[in-house]
PDB file of C-alpha atoms in Angstrom:
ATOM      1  CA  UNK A 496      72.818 107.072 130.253  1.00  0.00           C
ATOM      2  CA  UNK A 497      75.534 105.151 131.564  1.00  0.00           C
ATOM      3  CA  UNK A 498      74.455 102.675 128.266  1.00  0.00           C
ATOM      4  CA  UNK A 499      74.494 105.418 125.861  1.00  0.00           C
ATOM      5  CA  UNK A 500      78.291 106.695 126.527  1.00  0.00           C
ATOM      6  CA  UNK A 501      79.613 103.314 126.350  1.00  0.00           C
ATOM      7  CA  UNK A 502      77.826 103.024 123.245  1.00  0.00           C
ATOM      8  CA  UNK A 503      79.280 105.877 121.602  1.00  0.00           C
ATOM      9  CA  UNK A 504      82.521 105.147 122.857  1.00  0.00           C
ATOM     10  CA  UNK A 505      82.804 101.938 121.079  1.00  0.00           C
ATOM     11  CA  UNK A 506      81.321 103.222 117.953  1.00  0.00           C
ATOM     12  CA  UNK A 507      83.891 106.087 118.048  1.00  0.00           C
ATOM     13  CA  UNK A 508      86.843 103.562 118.686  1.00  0.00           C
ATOM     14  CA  UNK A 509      85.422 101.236 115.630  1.00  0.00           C
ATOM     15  CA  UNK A 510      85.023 104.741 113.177  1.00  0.00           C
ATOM     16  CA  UNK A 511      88.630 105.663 114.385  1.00  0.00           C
ATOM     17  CA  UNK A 512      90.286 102.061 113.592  1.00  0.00           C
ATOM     18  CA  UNK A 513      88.526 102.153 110.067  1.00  0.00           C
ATOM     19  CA  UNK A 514      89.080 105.828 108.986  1.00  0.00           C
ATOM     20  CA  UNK A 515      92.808 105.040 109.999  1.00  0.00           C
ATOM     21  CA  UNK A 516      93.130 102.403 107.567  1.00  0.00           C
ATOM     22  CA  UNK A 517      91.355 104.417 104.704  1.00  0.00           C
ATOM     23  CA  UNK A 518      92.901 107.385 105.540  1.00  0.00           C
ATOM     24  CA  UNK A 519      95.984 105.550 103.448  1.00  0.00           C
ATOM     25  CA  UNK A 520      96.492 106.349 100.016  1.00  0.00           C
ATOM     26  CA  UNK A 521      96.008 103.434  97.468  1.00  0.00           C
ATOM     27  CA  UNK A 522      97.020 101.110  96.863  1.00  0.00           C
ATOM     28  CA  UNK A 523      98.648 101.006 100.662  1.00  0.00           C
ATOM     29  CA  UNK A 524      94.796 101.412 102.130  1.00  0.00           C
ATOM     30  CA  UNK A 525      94.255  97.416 100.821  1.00  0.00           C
ATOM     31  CA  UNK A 526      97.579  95.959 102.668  1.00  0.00           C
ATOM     32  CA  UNK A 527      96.522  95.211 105.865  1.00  0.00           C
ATOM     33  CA  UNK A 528      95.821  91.314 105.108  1.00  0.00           C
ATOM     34  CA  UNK A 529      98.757  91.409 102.756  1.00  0.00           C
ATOM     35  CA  UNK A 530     101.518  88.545 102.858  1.00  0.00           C
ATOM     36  CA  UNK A 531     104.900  91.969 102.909  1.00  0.00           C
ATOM     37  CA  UNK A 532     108.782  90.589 102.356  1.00  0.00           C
ATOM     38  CA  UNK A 533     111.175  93.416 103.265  1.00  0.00           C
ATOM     39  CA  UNK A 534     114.515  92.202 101.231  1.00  0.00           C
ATOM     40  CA  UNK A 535     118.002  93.604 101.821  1.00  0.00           C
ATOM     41  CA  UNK A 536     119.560  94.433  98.460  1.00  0.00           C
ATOM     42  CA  UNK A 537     122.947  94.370  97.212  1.00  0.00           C
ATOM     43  CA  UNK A 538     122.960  96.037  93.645  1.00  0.00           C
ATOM     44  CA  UNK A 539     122.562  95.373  90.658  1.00  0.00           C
ATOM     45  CA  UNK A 540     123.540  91.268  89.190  1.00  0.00           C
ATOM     46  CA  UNK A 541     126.062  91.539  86.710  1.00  0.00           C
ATOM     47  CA  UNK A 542     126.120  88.073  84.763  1.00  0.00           C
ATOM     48  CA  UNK A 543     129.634  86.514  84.466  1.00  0.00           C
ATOM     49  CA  UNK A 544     131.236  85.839  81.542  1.00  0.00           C
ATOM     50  CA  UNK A 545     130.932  83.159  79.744  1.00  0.00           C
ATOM     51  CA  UNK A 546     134.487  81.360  78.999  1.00  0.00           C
ATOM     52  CA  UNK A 547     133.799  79.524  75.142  1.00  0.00           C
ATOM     53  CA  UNK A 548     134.938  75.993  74.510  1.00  0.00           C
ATOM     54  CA  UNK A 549     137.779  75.246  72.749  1.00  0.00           C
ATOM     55  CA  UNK A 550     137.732  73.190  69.300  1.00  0.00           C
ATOM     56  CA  UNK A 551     138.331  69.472  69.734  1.00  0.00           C
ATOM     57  CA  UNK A 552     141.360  67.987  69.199  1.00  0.00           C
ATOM     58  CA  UNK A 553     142.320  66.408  65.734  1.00  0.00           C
ATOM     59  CA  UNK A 554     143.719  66.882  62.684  1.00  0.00           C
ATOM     60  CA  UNK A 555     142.346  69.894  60.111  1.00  0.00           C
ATOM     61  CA  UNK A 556     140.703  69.160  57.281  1.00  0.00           C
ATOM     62  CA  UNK A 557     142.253  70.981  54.412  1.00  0.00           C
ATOM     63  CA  UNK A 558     139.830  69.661  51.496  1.00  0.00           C
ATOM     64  CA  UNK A 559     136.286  68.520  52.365  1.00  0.00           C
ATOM     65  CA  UNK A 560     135.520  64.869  51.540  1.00  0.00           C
ATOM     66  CA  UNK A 561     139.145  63.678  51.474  1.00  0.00           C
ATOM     67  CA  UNK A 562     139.819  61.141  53.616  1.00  0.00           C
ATOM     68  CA  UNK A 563     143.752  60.596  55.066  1.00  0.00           C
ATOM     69  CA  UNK A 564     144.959  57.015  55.725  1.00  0.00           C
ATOM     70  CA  UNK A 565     145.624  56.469  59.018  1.00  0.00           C
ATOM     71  CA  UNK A 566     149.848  56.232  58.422  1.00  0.00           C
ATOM     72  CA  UNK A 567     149.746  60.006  56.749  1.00  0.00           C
ATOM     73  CA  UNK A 568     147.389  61.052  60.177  1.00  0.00           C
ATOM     74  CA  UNK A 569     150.138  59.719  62.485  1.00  0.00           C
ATOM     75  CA  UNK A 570     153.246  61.375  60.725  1.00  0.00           C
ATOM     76  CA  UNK A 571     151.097  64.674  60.887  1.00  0.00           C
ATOM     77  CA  UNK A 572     150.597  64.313  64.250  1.00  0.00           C
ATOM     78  CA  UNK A 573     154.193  63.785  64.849  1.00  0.00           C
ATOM     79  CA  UNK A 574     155.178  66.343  62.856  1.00  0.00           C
ATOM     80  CA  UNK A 575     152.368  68.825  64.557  1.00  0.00           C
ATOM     81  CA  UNK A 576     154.109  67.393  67.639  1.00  0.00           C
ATOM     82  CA  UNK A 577     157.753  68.233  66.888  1.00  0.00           C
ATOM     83  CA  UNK A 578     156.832  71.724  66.109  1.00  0.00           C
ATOM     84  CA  UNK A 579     154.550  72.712  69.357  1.00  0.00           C
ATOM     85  CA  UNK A 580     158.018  71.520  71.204  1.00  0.00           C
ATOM     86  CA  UNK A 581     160.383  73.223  68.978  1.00  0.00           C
ATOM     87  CA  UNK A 582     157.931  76.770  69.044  1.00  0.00           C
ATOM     88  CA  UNK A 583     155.513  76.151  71.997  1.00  0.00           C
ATOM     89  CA  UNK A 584     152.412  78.360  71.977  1.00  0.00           C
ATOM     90  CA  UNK A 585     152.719  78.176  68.398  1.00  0.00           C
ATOM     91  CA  UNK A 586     149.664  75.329  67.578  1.00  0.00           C
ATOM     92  CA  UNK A 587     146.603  76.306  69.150  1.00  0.00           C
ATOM     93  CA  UNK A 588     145.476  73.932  72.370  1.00  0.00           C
ATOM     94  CA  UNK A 589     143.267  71.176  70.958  1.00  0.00           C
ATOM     95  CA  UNK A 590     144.805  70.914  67.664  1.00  0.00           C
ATOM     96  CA  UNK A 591     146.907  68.108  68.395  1.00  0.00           C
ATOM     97  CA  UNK A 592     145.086  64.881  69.763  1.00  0.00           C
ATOM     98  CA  UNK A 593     146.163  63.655  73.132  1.00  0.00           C
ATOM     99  CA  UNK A 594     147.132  67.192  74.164  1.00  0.00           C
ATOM    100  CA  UNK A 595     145.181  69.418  77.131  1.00  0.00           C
ATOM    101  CA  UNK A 596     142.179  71.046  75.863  1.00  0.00           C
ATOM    102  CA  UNK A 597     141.098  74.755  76.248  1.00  0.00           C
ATOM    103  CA  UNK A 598     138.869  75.782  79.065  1.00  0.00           C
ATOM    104  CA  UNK A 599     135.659  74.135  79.317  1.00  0.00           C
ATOM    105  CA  UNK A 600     132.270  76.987  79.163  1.00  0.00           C
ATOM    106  CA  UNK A 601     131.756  78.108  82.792  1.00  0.00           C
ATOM    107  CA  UNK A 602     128.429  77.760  83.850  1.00  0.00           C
ATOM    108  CA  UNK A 603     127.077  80.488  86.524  1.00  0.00           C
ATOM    109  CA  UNK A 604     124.480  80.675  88.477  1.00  0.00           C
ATOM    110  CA  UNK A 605     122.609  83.578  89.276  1.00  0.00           C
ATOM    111  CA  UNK A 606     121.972  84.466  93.185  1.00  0.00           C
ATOM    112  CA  UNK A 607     118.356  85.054  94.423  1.00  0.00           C
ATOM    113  CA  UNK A 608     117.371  88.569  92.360  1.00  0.00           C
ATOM    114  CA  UNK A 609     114.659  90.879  93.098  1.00  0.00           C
ATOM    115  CA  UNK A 610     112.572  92.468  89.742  1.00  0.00           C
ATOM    116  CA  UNK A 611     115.345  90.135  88.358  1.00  0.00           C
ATOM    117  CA  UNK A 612     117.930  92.901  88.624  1.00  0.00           C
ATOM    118  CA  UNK A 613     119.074  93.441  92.233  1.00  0.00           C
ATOM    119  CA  UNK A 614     120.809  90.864  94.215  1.00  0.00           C
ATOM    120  CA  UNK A 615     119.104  89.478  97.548  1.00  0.00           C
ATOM    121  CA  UNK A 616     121.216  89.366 100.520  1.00  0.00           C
ATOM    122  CA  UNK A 617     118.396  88.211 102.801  1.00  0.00           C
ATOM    123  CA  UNK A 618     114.933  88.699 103.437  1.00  0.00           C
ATOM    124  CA  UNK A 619     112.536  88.687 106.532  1.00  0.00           C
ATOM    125  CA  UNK A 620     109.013  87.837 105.510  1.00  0.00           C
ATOM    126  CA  UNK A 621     107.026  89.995 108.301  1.00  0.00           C
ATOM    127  CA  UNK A 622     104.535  87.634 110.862  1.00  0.00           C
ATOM    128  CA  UNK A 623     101.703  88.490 113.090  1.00  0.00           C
ATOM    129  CA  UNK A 624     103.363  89.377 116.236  1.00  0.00           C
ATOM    130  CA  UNK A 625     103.169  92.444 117.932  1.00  0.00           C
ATOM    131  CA  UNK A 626     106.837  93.366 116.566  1.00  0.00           C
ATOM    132  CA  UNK A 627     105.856  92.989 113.137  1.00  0.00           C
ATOM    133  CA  UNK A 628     102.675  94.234 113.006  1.00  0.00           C
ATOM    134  CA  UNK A 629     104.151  97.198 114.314  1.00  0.00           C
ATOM    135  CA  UNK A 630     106.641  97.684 111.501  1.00  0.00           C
ATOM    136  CA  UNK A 631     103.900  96.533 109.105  1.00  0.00           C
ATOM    137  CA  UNK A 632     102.258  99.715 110.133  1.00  0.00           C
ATOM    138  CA  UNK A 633     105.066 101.749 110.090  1.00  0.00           C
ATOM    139  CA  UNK A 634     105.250 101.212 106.586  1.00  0.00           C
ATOM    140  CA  UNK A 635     102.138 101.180 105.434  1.00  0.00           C
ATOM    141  CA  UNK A 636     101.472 104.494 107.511  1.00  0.00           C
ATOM    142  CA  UNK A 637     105.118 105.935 105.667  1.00  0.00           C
ATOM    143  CA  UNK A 638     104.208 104.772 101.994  1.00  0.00           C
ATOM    144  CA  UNK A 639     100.207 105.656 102.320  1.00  0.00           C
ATOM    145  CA  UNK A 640     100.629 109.090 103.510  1.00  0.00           C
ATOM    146  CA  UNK A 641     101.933 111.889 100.979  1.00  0.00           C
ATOM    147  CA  UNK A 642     103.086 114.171 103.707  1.00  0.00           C
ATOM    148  CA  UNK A 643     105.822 111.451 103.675  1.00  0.00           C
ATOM    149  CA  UNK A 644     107.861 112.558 100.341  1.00  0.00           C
ATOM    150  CA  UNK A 645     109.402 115.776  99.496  1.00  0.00           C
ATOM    151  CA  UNK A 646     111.055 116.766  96.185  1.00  0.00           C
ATOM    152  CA  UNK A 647     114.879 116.493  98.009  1.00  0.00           C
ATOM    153  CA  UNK A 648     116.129 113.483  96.417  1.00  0.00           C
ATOM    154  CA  UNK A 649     119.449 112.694  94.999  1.00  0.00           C
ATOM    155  CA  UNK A 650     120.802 112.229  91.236  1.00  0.00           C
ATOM    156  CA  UNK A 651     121.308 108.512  91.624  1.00  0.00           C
ATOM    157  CA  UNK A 652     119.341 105.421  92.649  1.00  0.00           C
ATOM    158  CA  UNK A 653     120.966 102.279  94.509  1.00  0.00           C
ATOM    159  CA  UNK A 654     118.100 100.710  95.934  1.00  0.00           C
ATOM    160  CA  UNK A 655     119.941  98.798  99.343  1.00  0.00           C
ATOM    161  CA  UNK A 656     116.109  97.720 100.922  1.00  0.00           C
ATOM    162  CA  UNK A 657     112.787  95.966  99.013  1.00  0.00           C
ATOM    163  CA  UNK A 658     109.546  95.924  99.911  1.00  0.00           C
ATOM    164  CA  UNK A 659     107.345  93.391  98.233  1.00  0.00           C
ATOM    165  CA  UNK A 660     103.472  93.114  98.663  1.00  0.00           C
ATOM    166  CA  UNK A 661     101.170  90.547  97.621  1.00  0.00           C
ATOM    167  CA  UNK A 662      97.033  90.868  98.111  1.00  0.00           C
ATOM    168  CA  UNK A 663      95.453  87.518  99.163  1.00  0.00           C
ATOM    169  CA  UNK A 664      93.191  88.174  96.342  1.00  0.00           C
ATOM    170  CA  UNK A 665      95.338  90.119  94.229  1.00  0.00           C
ATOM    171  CA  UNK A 666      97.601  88.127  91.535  1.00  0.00           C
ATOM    172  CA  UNK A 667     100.075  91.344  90.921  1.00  0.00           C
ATOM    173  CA  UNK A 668     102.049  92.332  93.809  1.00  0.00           C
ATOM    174  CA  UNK A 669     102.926  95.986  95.360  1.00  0.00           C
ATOM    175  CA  UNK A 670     107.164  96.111  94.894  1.00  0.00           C
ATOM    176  CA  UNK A 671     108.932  98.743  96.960  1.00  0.00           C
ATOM    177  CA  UNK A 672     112.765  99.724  95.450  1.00  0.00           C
ATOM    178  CA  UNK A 673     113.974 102.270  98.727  1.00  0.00           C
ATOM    179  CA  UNK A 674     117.437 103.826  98.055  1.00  0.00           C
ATOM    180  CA  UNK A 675     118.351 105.682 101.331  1.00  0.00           C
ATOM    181  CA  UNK A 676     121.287 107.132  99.705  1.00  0.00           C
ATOM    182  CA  UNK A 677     119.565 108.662  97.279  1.00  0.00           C
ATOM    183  CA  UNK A 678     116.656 108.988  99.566  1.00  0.00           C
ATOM    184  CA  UNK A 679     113.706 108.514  97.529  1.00  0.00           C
ATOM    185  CA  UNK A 680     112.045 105.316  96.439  1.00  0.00           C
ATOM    186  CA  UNK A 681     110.094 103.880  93.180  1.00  0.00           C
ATOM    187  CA  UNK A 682     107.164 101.343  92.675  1.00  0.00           C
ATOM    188  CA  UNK A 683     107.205  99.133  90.586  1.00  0.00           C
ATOM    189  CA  UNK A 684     103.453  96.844  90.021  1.00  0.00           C
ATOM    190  CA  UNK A 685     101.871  99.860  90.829  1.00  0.00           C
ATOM    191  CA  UNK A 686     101.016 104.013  89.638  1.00  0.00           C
ATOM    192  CA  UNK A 687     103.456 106.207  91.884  1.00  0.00           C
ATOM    193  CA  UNK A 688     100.377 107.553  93.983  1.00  0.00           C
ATOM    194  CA  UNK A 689     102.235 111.360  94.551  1.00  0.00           C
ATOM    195  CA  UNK A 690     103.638 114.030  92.903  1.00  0.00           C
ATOM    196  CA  UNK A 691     107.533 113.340  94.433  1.00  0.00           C
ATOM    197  CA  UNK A 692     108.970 110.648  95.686  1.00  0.00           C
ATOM    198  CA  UNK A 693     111.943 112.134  97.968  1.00  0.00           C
ATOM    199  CA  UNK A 694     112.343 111.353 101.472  1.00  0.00           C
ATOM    200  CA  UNK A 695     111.339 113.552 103.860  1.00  0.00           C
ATOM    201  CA  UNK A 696     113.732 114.249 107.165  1.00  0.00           C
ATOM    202  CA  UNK A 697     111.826 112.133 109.029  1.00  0.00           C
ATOM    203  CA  UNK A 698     110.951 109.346 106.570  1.00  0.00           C
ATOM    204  CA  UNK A 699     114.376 108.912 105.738  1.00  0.00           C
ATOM    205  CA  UNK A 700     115.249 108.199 109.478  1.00  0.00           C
ATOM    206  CA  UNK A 701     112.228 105.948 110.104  1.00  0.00           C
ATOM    207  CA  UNK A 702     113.381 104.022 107.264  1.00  0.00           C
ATOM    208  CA  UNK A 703     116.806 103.554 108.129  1.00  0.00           C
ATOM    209  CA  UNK A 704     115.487 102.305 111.570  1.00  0.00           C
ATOM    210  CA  UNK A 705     113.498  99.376 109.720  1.00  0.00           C
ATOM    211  CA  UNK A 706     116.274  98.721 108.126  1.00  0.00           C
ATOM    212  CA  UNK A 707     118.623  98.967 111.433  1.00  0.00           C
ATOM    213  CA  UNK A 708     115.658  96.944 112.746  1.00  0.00           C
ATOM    214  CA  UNK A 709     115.743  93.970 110.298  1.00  0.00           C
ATOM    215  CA  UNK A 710     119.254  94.004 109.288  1.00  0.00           C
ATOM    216  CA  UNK A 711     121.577  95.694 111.364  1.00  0.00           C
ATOM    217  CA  UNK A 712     124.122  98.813 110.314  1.00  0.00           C
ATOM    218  CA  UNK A 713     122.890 100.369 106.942  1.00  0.00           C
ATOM    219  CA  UNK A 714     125.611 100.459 104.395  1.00  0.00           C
ATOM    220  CA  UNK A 715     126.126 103.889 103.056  1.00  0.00           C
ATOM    221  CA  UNK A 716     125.547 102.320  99.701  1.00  0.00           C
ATOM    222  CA  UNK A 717     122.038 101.459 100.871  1.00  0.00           C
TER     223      UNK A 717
END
């Protein structure tokens, strides 16, 4: 008897643990051996501008082909000279050999991006301990369950927290774009699994506790 209930027990606890995990909607329901990144985001990368070269110094050359001797070249450049001092600003820079050139092209490099639009601030890739496998769960339990979203969301999206995915057997990863400002969130890699995509009450405050979590104060751009 005693044999039996212990049985059943055990068999109940192993049915509960696996209808949990495929009680989440897909593609969430496949994540539990997934490698998840949550990044902090700091809107969108706006390139910098570029500032051109200026022409190299020397003399014009009025007609192609003709060649100056070298005493006609030097009383130019005097002359060219003579008049920058007597109007300055009036030659443009590089015209007149020996005199500063223009900018040189500035060269920028972008900062870490995420979906090669939204600017990384910093990232916490999620282990096995019992800290992150808790907030693993929390949001795979938020994002797999539809009773999570609502249709209140904003007019505006400024994702401020990423969510990135990747299946150990699964080339295309699950990406996450949250905007708690807005309060709602897209997919991107992915079909949007629901009919809205709004925060509920309480999703919206379980999220910003992740993100309180992971990265301190949220901004209110976030």
């Amino acid at each position: 008897m005693k044999a039996n209930f212990w049985t059943t027990a055990a068999l109940a606890l192993m049915a509960s643990s696996v209808v949990g995990c495929a009680s989440r909607t897909a593609p969430f329901n496949e994540m539990d051996e997934a490698s998840i990144t949550v990044l902090r985001l700091q809107g969108q990368y706006t390139p910098t501008a570029v500032t051109p070269a200026a022409p190299t110094g020397g003399l014009p050359q009025l007609i192609p082909g003709l060649t100056v001797p070298p005493e006609l070249q030097q009383m130019g450049q005097q002359a060219l000279q003579g008049l920058q001092q007597a109007l300055p600003g009036l030659i443009p820079p590089g015209l007149i050999p020996g005199q500063p050139q223009g900018a040189a092209p500035t060269v920028t490099t972008p900062p870490p991006l995420f979906k090669n639009t939204f600017v990384i601030g910093s990232s916490r890739q999620l282990a096995n301990d019992s800290v992150d496998k808790d907030l693993r769960d929390q949001i795979l339990d938020i994002f797999g369950d539809e009773d999570s979203f609502s249709a209140d969301r904003g007019n505006c999206f400024s994702p401020g927290l990423g969510i990135s995915m990747q299946r150990p057997n699964n080339p295309v990863p699950v990406d996450l774009l949250i905007s708690l400002s807005c309060n709602q969130a897209v997919g991107d890699g992915f079909r949007w699994p629901y009919p809205a995509n709004g925060f509920t009450g309480e999703t919206r405050q379980k999220l910003t506790t992740i993100y309180q979590q992971l990265f301190g104060p949220v901004p209110p751009d976030a």
